[in-house]
PDB file of C-alpha atoms in Angstrom:
ATOM      1  CA  MET A   1     -29.405  26.740  28.469  1.00 80.00           C
ATOM      2  CA  ILE A   2     -28.761  27.649  24.895  1.00 83.00           C
ATOM      3  CA  GLU A   3     -25.264  29.046  26.158  1.00 87.00           C
ATOM      4  CA  ARG A   4     -24.557  25.524  27.616  1.00 86.00           C
ATOM      5  CA  THR A   5     -25.641  23.678  24.405  1.00 88.00           C
ATOM      6  CA  LYS A   6     -23.222  25.838  22.400  1.00 85.00           C
ATOM      7  CA  ASN A   7     -20.592  25.304  25.069  1.00 87.00           C
ATOM      8  CA  ILE A   8     -20.685  21.417  24.579  1.00 88.00           C
ATOM      9  CA  ILE A   9     -21.082  21.460  20.695  1.00 90.00           C
ATOM     10  CA  ALA A  10     -17.859  23.675  20.665  1.00 87.00           C
ATOM     11  CA  ASN A  11     -16.025  21.194  23.115  1.00 88.00           C
ATOM     12  CA  VAL A  12     -17.144  18.183  21.125  1.00 89.00           C
ATOM     13  CA  THR A  13     -16.058  19.748  17.914  1.00 92.00           C
ATOM     14  CA  VAL A  14     -12.596  20.524  19.274  1.00 90.00           C
ATOM     15  CA  ILE A  15     -12.148  17.088  20.776  1.00 91.00           C
ATOM     16  CA  ALA A  16     -13.284  15.463  17.487  1.00 90.00           C
ATOM     17  CA  VAL A  17     -10.825  17.765  15.415  1.00 91.00           C
ATOM     18  CA  ILE A  18      -7.870  17.072  17.623  1.00 91.00           C
ATOM     19  CA  SER A  19      -8.625  13.410  17.571  1.00 90.00           C
ATOM     20  CA  LEU A  20      -8.736  13.149  13.886  1.00 90.00           C
ATOM     21  CA  LEU A  21      -5.587  15.032  13.685  1.00 89.00           C
ATOM     22  CA  LEU A  22      -3.955  12.760  16.063  1.00 90.00           C
ATOM     23  CA  ILE A  23      -5.074   9.830  14.122  1.00 87.00           C
ATOM     24  CA  GLY A  24      -4.064  11.187  10.911  1.00 84.00           C
ATOM     25  CA  GLY A  25      -0.535  12.381  12.126  1.00 85.00           C
ATOM     26  CA  ASN A  26       0.126   8.686  13.566  1.00 87.00           C
ATOM     27  CA  THR A  27      -0.925   6.958  10.414  1.00 86.00           C
ATOM     28  CA  TRP A  28       1.337   9.281   8.349  1.00 90.00           C
ATOM     29  CA  TRP A  29       4.224   8.836  10.739  1.00 93.00           C
ATOM     30  CA  ARG A  30       3.887   4.818  10.663  1.00 93.00           C
ATOM     31  CA  GLN A  31       3.503   5.057   6.968  1.00 94.00           C
ATOM     32  CA  ARG A  32       6.630   7.094   6.681  1.00 96.00           C
ATOM     33  CA  THR A  33       8.518   4.790   8.955  1.00 96.00           C
ATOM     34  CA  GLN A  34       7.551   1.511   6.908  1.00 97.00           C
ATOM     35  CA  PHE A  35       8.428   3.358   3.821  1.00 97.00           C
ATOM     36  CA  GLN A  36      11.843   4.144   5.030  1.00 97.00           C
ATOM     37  CA  ARG A  37      12.489   0.703   6.219  1.00 97.00           C
ATOM     38  CA  GLY A  38      11.706  -0.581   2.710  1.00 97.00           C
ATOM     39  CA  GLU A  39      13.994   2.142   1.217  1.00 98.00           C
ATOM     40  CA  ALA A  40      16.860   1.218   3.723  1.00 98.00           C
ATOM     41  CA  ALA A  41      16.282  -2.631   3.070  1.00 98.00           C
ATOM     42  CA  LEU A  42      16.150  -1.970  -0.678  1.00 97.00           C
ATOM     43  CA  ALA A  43      19.613  -0.149  -0.520  1.00 97.00           C
ATOM     44  CA  ALA A  44      21.213  -2.857   1.490  1.00 98.00           C
ATOM     45  CA  ARG A  45      19.596  -5.481  -1.278  1.00 97.00           C
ATOM     46  CA  ASP A  46      17.601  -6.980   1.242  1.00 97.00           C
ATOM     47  CA  TYR A  47      14.531  -7.555  -0.979  1.00 97.00           C
ATOM     48  CA  LEU A  48      12.131  -9.439   1.087  1.00 96.00           C
ATOM     49  CA  ALA A  49      12.423  -6.862   3.905  1.00 97.00           C
ATOM     50  CA  ALA A  50      11.883  -4.136   1.225  1.00 98.00           C
ATOM     51  CA  ILE A  51       8.720  -5.492   0.131  1.00 98.00           C
ATOM     52  CA  ALA A  52       7.682  -6.032   3.723  1.00 97.00           C
ATOM     53  CA  GLY A  53       8.345  -2.342   4.272  1.00 97.00           C
ATOM     54  CA  TYR A  54       6.626  -0.956   1.167  1.00 98.00           C
ATOM     55  CA  GLU A  55       3.580  -3.417   1.654  1.00 96.00           C
ATOM     56  CA  ALA A  56       3.298  -2.084   5.280  1.00 96.00           C
ATOM     57  CA  ALA A  57       3.324   1.375   4.340  1.00 96.00           C
ATOM     58  CA  ILE A  58       0.406   0.738   1.620  1.00 96.00           C
ATOM     59  CA  HIS A  59      -1.678  -0.879   4.478  1.00 92.00           C
ATOM     60  CA  MET A  60      -1.841   2.361   6.233  1.00 90.00           C
ATOM     61  CA  TYR A  61      -3.420   3.654   3.089  1.00 90.00           C
ATOM     62  CA  THR A  62      -4.612   7.384   3.185  1.00 87.00           C
ATOM     63  CA  PRO A  63      -6.005   9.013   0.247  1.00 85.00           C
ATOM     64  CA  GLY A  64      -3.788  11.008  -1.902  1.00 86.00           C
ATOM     65  CA  SER A  65      -0.456  10.004   0.074  1.00 90.00           C
ATOM     66  CA  SER A  66       2.532  10.181  -1.883  1.00 94.00           C
ATOM     67  CA  LEU A  67       4.054   7.458   0.294  1.00 96.00           C
ATOM     68  CA  VAL A  68       1.261   4.921  -0.816  1.00 95.00           C
ATOM     69  CA  GLU A  69       1.984   5.828  -4.450  1.00 96.00           C
ATOM     70  CA  ASN A  70       5.863   5.633  -4.021  1.00 97.00           C
ATOM     71  CA  SER A  71       5.563   2.204  -1.961  1.00 98.00           C
ATOM     72  CA  ALA A  72       3.446   0.809  -4.876  1.00 97.00           C
ATOM     73  CA  ARG A  73       5.824   2.242  -7.636  1.00 98.00           C
ATOM     74  CA  ARG A  74       8.771   0.483  -5.661  1.00 98.00           C
ATOM     75  CA  LEU A  75       6.996  -2.922  -5.430  1.00 98.00           C
ATOM     76  CA  TRP A  76       6.158  -2.568  -9.233  1.00 98.00           C
ATOM     77  CA  ASP A  77       9.601  -1.904 -10.132  1.00 98.00           C
ATOM     78  CA  MET A  78      10.996  -4.454  -8.207  1.00 98.00           C
ATOM     79  CA  GLY A  79       8.582  -7.104  -9.642  1.00 98.00           C
ATOM     80  CA  GLY A  80      10.024  -5.819 -13.110  1.00 97.00           C
ATOM     81  CA  GLU A  81      13.446  -6.206 -12.201  1.00 98.00           C
ATOM     82  CA  PHE A  82      13.018  -9.648 -10.834  1.00 98.00           C
ATOM     83  CA  GLU A  83      11.178 -10.399 -13.990  1.00 96.00           C
ATOM     84  CA  ARG A  84      14.093  -9.252 -16.308  1.00 97.00           C
ATOM     85  CA  ALA A  85      16.660 -11.264 -14.128  1.00 97.00           C
ATOM     86  CA  GLY A  86      14.539 -14.498 -14.393  1.00 96.00           C
ATOM     87  CA  ASP A  87      13.778 -14.633 -10.875  1.00 97.00           C
ATOM     88  CA  LEU A  88      10.131 -15.404 -11.538  1.00 96.00           C
ATOM     89  CA  GLU A  89       9.309 -16.387  -7.695  1.00 96.00           C
ATOM     90  CA  ARG A  90      10.483 -13.033  -6.250  1.00 97.00           C
ATOM     91  CA  ALA A  91       8.504 -11.170  -9.300  1.00 97.00           C
ATOM     92  CA  LEU A  92       5.397 -13.116  -7.915  1.00 97.00           C
ATOM     93  CA  ILE A  93       6.158 -12.039  -4.459  1.00 97.00           C
ATOM     94  CA  ALA A  94       6.451  -8.597  -5.349  1.00 98.00           C
ATOM     95  CA  TYR A  95       3.250  -8.384  -7.504  1.00 98.00           C
ATOM     96  CA  ARG A  96       1.155 -10.315  -5.179  1.00 97.00           C
ATOM     97  CA  SER A  97       2.332  -8.030  -2.478  1.00 97.00           C
ATOM     98  CA  LEU A  98       1.453  -5.027  -4.135  1.00 97.00           C
ATOM     99  CA  ARG A  99      -2.065  -6.314  -5.127  1.00 96.00           C
ATOM    100  CA  SER A 100      -2.838  -7.894  -1.551  1.00 95.00           C
ATOM    101  CA  SER A 101      -1.579  -4.414  -0.021  1.00 95.00           C
ATOM    102  CA  PHE A 102      -4.339  -2.654  -1.941  1.00 95.00           C
ATOM    103  CA  TYR A 103      -7.035  -5.240  -1.388  1.00 93.00           C
ATOM    104  CA  ALA A 104      -6.168  -4.806   2.206  1.00 91.00           C
ATOM    105  CA  ALA A 105      -6.455  -1.102   2.235  1.00 87.00           C
ATOM    106  CA  LYS A 106     -10.304  -1.151   1.556  1.00 79.00           C
ATOM    107  CA  TRP A 107     -11.714   2.400   1.993  1.00 74.00           C
ATOM    108  CA  LEU A 108     -14.752   3.872   1.076  1.00 81.00           C
ATOM    109  CA  ALA A 109     -13.722   2.761  -2.466  1.00 83.00           C
ATOM    110  CA  GLN A 110     -11.313   0.064  -3.467  1.00 89.00           C
ATOM    111  CA  PRO A 111      -7.985   2.019  -3.659  1.00 93.00           C
ATOM    112  CA  GLY A 112      -5.301   1.219  -6.192  1.00 93.00           C
ATOM    113  CA  ARG A 113      -7.442  -0.495  -8.892  1.00 94.00           C
ATOM    114  CA  GLU A 114      -5.241   0.308 -11.638  1.00 96.00           C
ATOM    115  CA  TRP A 115      -2.410  -1.238  -9.686  1.00 96.00           C
ATOM    116  CA  ILE A 116      -4.336  -4.308  -8.816  1.00 96.00           C
ATOM    117  CA  GLU A 117      -5.350  -4.915 -12.528  1.00 96.00           C
ATOM    118  CA  GLY A 118      -1.734  -4.541 -13.620  1.00 97.00           C
ATOM    119  CA  CYS A 119      -0.558  -6.949 -10.880  1.00 97.00           C
ATOM    120  CA  ASP A 120      -3.327  -9.330 -12.118  1.00 95.00           C
ATOM    121  CA  ARG A 121      -2.083  -9.283 -15.646  1.00 95.00           C
ATOM    122  CA  LYS A 122       1.597  -9.907 -14.478  1.00 96.00           C
ATOM    123  CA  ILE A 123       1.000 -12.591 -12.184  1.00 96.00           C
ATOM    124  CA  ALA A 124      -1.111 -14.318 -15.039  1.00 94.00           C
ATOM    125  CA  GLU A 125       1.572 -13.916 -17.354  1.00 95.00           C
ATOM    126  CA  ILE A 126       4.305 -15.269 -15.182  1.00 96.00           C
ATOM    127  CA  LEU A 127       2.065 -18.096 -14.077  1.00 94.00           C
ATOM    128  CA  GLY A 128       1.434 -18.893 -17.734  1.00 92.00           C
ATOM    129  CA  ARG A 129       5.117 -18.887 -18.347  1.00 91.00           C
ATOM    130  CA  GLN A 130       5.700 -21.429 -15.545  1.00 89.00           C
ATOM    131  CA  GLY A 131       2.930 -23.697 -17.013  1.00 87.00           C
ATOM    132  CA  TYR A 132      -0.020 -23.063 -15.049  1.00 86.00           C
ATOM    133  CA  PRO A 133      -3.335 -22.778 -16.670  1.00 84.00           C
ATOM    134  CA  PRO A 134      -4.826 -19.241 -16.899  1.00 75.00           C
ATOM    135  CA  PRO A 135      -7.218 -18.055 -14.067  1.00 73.00           C
ATOM    136  CA  VAL A 136     -10.824 -18.797 -14.354  1.00 72.00           C
ATOM    137  CA  PRO A 137     -12.642 -15.361 -15.103  1.00 69.00           C
ATOM    138  CA  ARG A 138     -15.006 -14.349 -12.152  1.00 64.00           C
TER     139      ARG A 138
END
């Protein structure tokens, strides 16, 4: 009886580990694919498609992923480039996409807090320059 219990525990453990590896690998692969789509679109100057690719990569959040961090950096940099070029509408799209991506990636703790706070500041600045009143504090 003890031998059978050990066998069952071993089998369940192996199945659980394999399942976690498959899920993790699938998530990484999809995250990588979306990041590469964002990179290709950015190189082709298709900015909205680039934003969508980077945003999708962040939605597949995994702790410590360089792809998430690189996607966030790309969105932030794009927002800054749009601001410097005077294209405030696209800057808002980039910053809002970055912020909402991390809100959508809710995990055990809220990831990307520093990105969210930075985006909140940038969005408020841009809206202020466009004549909108400052947001009401929560």
